[in-house]
GROMACS .gro file of C-alpha atoms in nm:
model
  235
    1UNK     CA    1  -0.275  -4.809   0.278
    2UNK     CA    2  -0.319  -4.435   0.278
    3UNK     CA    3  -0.162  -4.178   0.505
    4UNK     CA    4  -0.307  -3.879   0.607
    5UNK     CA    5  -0.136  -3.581   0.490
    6UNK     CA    6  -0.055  -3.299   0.763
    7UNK     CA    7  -0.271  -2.966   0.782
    8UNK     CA    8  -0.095  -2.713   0.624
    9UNK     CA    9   0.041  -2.452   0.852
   10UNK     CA   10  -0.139  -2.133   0.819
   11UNK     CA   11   0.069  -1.827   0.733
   12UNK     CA   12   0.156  -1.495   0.954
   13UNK     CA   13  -0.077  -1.316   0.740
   14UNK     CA   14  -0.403  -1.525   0.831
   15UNK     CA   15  -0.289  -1.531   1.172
   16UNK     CA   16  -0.205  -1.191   1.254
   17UNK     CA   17  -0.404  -0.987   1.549
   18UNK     CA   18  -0.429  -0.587   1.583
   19UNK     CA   19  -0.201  -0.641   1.927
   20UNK     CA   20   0.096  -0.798   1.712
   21UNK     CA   21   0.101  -0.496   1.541
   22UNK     CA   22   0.366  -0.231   1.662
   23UNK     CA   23   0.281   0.110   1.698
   24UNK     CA   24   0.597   0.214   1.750
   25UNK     CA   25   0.755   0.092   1.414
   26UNK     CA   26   0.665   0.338   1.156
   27UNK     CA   27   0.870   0.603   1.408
   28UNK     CA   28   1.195   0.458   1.298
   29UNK     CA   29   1.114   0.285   1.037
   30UNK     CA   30   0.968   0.599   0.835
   31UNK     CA   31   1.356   0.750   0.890
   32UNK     CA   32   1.534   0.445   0.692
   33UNK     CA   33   1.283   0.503   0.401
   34UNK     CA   34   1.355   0.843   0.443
   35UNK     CA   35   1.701   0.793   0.389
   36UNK     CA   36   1.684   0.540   0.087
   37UNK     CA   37   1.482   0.808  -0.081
   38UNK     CA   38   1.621   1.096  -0.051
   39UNK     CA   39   2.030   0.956   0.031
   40UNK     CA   40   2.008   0.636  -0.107
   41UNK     CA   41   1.827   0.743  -0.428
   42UNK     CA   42   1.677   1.063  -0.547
   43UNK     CA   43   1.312   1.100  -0.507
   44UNK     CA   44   1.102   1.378  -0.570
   45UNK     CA   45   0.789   1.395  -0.400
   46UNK     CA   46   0.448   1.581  -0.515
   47UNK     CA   47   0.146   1.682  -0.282
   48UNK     CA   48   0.256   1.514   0.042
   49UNK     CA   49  -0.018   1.845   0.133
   50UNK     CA   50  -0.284   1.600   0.023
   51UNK     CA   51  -0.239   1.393   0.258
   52UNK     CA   52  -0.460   1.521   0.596
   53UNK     CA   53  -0.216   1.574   0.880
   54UNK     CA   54  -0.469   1.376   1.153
   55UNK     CA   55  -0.705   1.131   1.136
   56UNK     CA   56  -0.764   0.781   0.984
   57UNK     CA   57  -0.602   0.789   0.609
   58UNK     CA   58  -0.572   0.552   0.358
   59UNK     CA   59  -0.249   0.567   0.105
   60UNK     CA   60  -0.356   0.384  -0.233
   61UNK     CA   61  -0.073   0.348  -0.441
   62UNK     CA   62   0.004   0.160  -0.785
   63UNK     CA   63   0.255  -0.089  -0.800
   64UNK     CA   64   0.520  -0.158  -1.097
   65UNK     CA   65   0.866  -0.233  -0.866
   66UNK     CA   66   0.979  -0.417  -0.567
   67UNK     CA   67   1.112  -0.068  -0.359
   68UNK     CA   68   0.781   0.138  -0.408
   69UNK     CA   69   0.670   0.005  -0.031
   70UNK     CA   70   1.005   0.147   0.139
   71UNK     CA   71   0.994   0.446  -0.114
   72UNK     CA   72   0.656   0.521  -0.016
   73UNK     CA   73   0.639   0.457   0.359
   74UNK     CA   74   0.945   0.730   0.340
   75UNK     CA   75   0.720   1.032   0.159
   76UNK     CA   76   0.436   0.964   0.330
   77UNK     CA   77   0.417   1.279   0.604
   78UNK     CA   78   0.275   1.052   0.879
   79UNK     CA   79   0.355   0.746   1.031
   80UNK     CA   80   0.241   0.467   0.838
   81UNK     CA   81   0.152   0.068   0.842
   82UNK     CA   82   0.150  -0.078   0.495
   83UNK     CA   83  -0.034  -0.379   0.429
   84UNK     CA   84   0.237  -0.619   0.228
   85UNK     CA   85   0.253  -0.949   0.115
   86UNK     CA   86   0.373  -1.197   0.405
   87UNK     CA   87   0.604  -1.358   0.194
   88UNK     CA   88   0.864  -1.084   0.316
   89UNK     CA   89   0.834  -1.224   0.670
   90UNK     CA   90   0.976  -1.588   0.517
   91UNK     CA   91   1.294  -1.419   0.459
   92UNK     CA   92   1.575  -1.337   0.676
   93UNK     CA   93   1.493  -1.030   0.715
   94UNK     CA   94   1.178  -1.061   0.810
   95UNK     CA   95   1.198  -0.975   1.183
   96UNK     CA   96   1.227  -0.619   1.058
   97UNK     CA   97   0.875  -0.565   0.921
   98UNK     CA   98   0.752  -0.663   1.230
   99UNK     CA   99   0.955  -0.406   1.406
  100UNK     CA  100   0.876  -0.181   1.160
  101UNK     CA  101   0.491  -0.224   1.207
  102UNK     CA  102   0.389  -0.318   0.920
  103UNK     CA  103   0.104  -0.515   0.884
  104UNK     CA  104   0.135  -0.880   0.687
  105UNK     CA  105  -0.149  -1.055   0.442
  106UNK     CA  106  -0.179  -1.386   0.328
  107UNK     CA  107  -0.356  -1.276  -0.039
  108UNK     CA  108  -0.494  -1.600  -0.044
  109UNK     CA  109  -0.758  -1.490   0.186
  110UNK     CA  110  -0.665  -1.117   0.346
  111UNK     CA  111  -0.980  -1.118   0.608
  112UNK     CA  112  -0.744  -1.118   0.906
  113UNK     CA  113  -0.530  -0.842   0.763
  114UNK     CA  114  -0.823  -0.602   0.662
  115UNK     CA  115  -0.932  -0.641   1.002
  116UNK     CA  116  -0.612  -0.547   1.176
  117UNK     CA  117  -0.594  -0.242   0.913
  118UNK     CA  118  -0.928  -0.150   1.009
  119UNK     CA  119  -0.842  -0.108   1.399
  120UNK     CA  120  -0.532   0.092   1.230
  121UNK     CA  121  -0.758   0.334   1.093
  122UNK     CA  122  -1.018   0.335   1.403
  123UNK     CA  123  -0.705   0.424   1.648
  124UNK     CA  124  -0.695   0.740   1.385
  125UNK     CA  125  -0.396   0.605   1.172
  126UNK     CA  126  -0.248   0.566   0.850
  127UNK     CA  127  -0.249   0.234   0.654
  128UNK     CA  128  -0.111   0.184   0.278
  129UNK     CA  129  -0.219  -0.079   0.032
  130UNK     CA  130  -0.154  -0.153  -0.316
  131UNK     CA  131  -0.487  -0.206  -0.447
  132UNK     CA  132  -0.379  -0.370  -0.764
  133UNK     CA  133  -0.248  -0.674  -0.525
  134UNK     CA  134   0.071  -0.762  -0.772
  135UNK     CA  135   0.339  -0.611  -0.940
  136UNK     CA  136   0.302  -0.455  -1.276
  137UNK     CA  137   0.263  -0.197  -1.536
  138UNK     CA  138   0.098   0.027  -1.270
  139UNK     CA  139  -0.181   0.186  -1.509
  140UNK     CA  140  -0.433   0.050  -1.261
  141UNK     CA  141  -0.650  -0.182  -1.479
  142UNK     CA  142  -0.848  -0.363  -1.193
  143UNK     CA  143  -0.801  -0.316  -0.836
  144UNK     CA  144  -0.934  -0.587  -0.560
  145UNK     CA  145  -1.214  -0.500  -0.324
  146UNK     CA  146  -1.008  -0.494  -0.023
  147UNK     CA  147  -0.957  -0.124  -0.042
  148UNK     CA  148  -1.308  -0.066  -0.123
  149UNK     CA  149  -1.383  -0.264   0.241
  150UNK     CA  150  -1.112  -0.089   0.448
  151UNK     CA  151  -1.255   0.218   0.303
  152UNK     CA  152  -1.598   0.183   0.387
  153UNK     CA  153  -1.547   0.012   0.743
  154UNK     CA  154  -1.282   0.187   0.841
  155UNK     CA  155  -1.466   0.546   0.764
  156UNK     CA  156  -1.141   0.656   0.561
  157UNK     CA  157  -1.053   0.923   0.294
  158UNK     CA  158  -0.834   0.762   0.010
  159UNK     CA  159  -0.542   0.918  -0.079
  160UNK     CA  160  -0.429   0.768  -0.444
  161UNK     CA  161  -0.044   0.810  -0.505
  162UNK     CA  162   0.158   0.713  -0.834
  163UNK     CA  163   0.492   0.588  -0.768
  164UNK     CA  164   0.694   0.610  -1.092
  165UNK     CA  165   1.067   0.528  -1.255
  166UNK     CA  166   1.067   0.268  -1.008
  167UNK     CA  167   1.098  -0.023  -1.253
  168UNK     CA  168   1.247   0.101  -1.623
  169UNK     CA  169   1.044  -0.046  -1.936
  170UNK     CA  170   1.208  -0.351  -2.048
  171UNK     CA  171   1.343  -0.447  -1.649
  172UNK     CA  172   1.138  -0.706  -1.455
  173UNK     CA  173   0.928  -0.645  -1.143
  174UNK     CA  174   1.215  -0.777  -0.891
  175UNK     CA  175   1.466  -0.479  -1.090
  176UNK     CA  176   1.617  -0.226  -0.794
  177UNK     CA  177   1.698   0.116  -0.941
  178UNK     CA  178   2.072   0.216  -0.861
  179UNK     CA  179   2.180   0.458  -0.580
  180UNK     CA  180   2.080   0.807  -0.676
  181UNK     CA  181   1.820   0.715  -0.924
  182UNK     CA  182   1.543   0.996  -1.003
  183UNK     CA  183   1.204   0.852  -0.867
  184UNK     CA  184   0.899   1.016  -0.873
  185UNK     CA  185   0.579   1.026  -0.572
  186UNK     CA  186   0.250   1.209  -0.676
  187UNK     CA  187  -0.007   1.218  -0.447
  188UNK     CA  188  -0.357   1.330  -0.527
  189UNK     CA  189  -0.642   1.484  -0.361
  190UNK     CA  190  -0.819   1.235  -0.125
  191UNK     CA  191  -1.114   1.057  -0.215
  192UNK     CA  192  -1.388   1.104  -0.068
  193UNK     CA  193  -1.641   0.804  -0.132
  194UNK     CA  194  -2.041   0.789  -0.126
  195UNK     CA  195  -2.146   0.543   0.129
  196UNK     CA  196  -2.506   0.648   0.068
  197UNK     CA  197  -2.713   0.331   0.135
  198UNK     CA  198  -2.962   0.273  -0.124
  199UNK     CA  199  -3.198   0.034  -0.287
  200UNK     CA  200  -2.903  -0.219  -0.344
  201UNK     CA  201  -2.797  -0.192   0.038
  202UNK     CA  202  -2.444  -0.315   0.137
  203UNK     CA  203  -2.401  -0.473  -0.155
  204UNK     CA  204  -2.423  -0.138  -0.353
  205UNK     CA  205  -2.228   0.067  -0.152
  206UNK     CA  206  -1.912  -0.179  -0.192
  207UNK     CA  207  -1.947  -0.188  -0.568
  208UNK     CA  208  -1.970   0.227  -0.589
  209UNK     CA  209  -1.705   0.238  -0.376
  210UNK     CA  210  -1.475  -0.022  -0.557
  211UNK     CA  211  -1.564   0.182  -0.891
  212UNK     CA  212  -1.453   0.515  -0.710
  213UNK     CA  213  -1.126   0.402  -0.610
  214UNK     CA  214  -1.039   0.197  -0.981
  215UNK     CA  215  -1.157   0.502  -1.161
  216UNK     CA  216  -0.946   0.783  -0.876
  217UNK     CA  217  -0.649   0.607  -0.875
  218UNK     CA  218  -0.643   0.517  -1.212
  219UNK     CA  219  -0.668   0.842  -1.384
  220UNK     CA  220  -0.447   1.002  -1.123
  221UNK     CA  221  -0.144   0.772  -1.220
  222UNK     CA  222  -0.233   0.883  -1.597
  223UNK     CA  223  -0.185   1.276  -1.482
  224UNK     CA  224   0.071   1.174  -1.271
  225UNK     CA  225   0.249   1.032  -1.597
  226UNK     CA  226   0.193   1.378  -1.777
  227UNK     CA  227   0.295   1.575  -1.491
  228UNK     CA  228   0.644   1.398  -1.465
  229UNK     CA  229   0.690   1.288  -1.780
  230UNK     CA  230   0.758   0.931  -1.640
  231UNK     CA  231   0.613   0.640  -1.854
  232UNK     CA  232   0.516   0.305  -1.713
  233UNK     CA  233   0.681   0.018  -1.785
  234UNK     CA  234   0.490  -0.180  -2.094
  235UNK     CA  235   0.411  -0.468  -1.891
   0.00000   0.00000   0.00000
């Protein structure tokens, strides 16, 4: 005799709504990572200018250690609502990201989050994303097409940003840098994608746009790297 086995339970991320989202949140929350990089650690951060002071904005970043999502929701000039992996909300801690208006994804299917993002940037916001979805060596070899869809629907300029020294070569993607570390933000010039429809429609316009951002971002992080002379870790 077989028994049926229960539904599994859907997560926060596939569940979340624009209204659960808390406005509020990145004015307090912006202050702690504020304080963790500039008190906690030492960060220095390039062409915060690039980023425009109004309007719907999204902050691209790579993605090579566990703090770049505090680090960078503390340089970014404006409020912000990054889009992170739900797991965080399983923790103890979890309550906080809520407060902190952040927005959660399930990354085994992210619909529900791109669409609260979306509203984010409609209600003139800003909304960060790693585009690379994981932890690594940050040199931007693929990105997912999430970005490429919040970017297109949500009428947004892309602002690509390189977060490095926040994971050493040789240290593993959990590693947390010690207090007064030197870390290092570089934003770069928005871009500013072709939406043009042509003959391949939809379609066509998501591709070229997923190809912009992969190709910005990537080659940023690379000047980013000479600028600062801070390498990436090897894997």
């Amino acid at each position: 005799m077989s028994t049926a086995r229960p539904a599994a339970q859907p997560s926060r991320g596939s569940r979340v709504k624009a209204e659960d989202i808390h406005r509020w949140g990145p004015v307090w929350s912006r202050r702690v990572g504020q304080f963790l990089d500039h008190v906690w650690w030492s960060t220095k951060v390039y062409g915060a200018e690039n980023v425009p002071r109004t309007g719907p904005v999204i902050i691209a970043s790579n993605h090579t250690g566990v703090i770049d999502g505090p680090l960078l929701h503390g340089a970014v000039p404006r409020g912000s609502h990054f889009i992170i992996k739900q797991e965080f909300w399983d923790s103890p801690l979890g309550f906080l990201m809520t407060l902190a208006g952040q927005i959660p994804v399930d990354r085994r299917n992210g619909r529900a989050s791109l669409a609260v993002a979306q509203q984010m940037l409609h209600e003139g916001r800003v909304v960060g994303i790693f585009p690379e979805g994981n932890r690594g060596s940050g040199n931007v070899q693929s990105t997912r097409a999430g970005v490429a869809w919040l970017a297109v629907h949500g009428n947004a300029p892309v602002v690509p940003v390189a977060c490095l020294g926040t994971r050493p070569a040789g240290k593993k993607v959990g590693y947390v840098p010690p207090p007064r570390s030197r870390l290092h933000i570089v934003f770069g010039e928005p871009i500013v994608l072709d939406t043009e429809k042509r003959e391949g429609g939809n379609r066509e316009v998501m591709t070229r746009a997923m190809e912009q951002i992969h190709r910005g971002l990537a080659a940023h992080v690379e000047d980013a790297v000479r600028q600062t002379g801070i390498p990436l870790p090897t894997h």
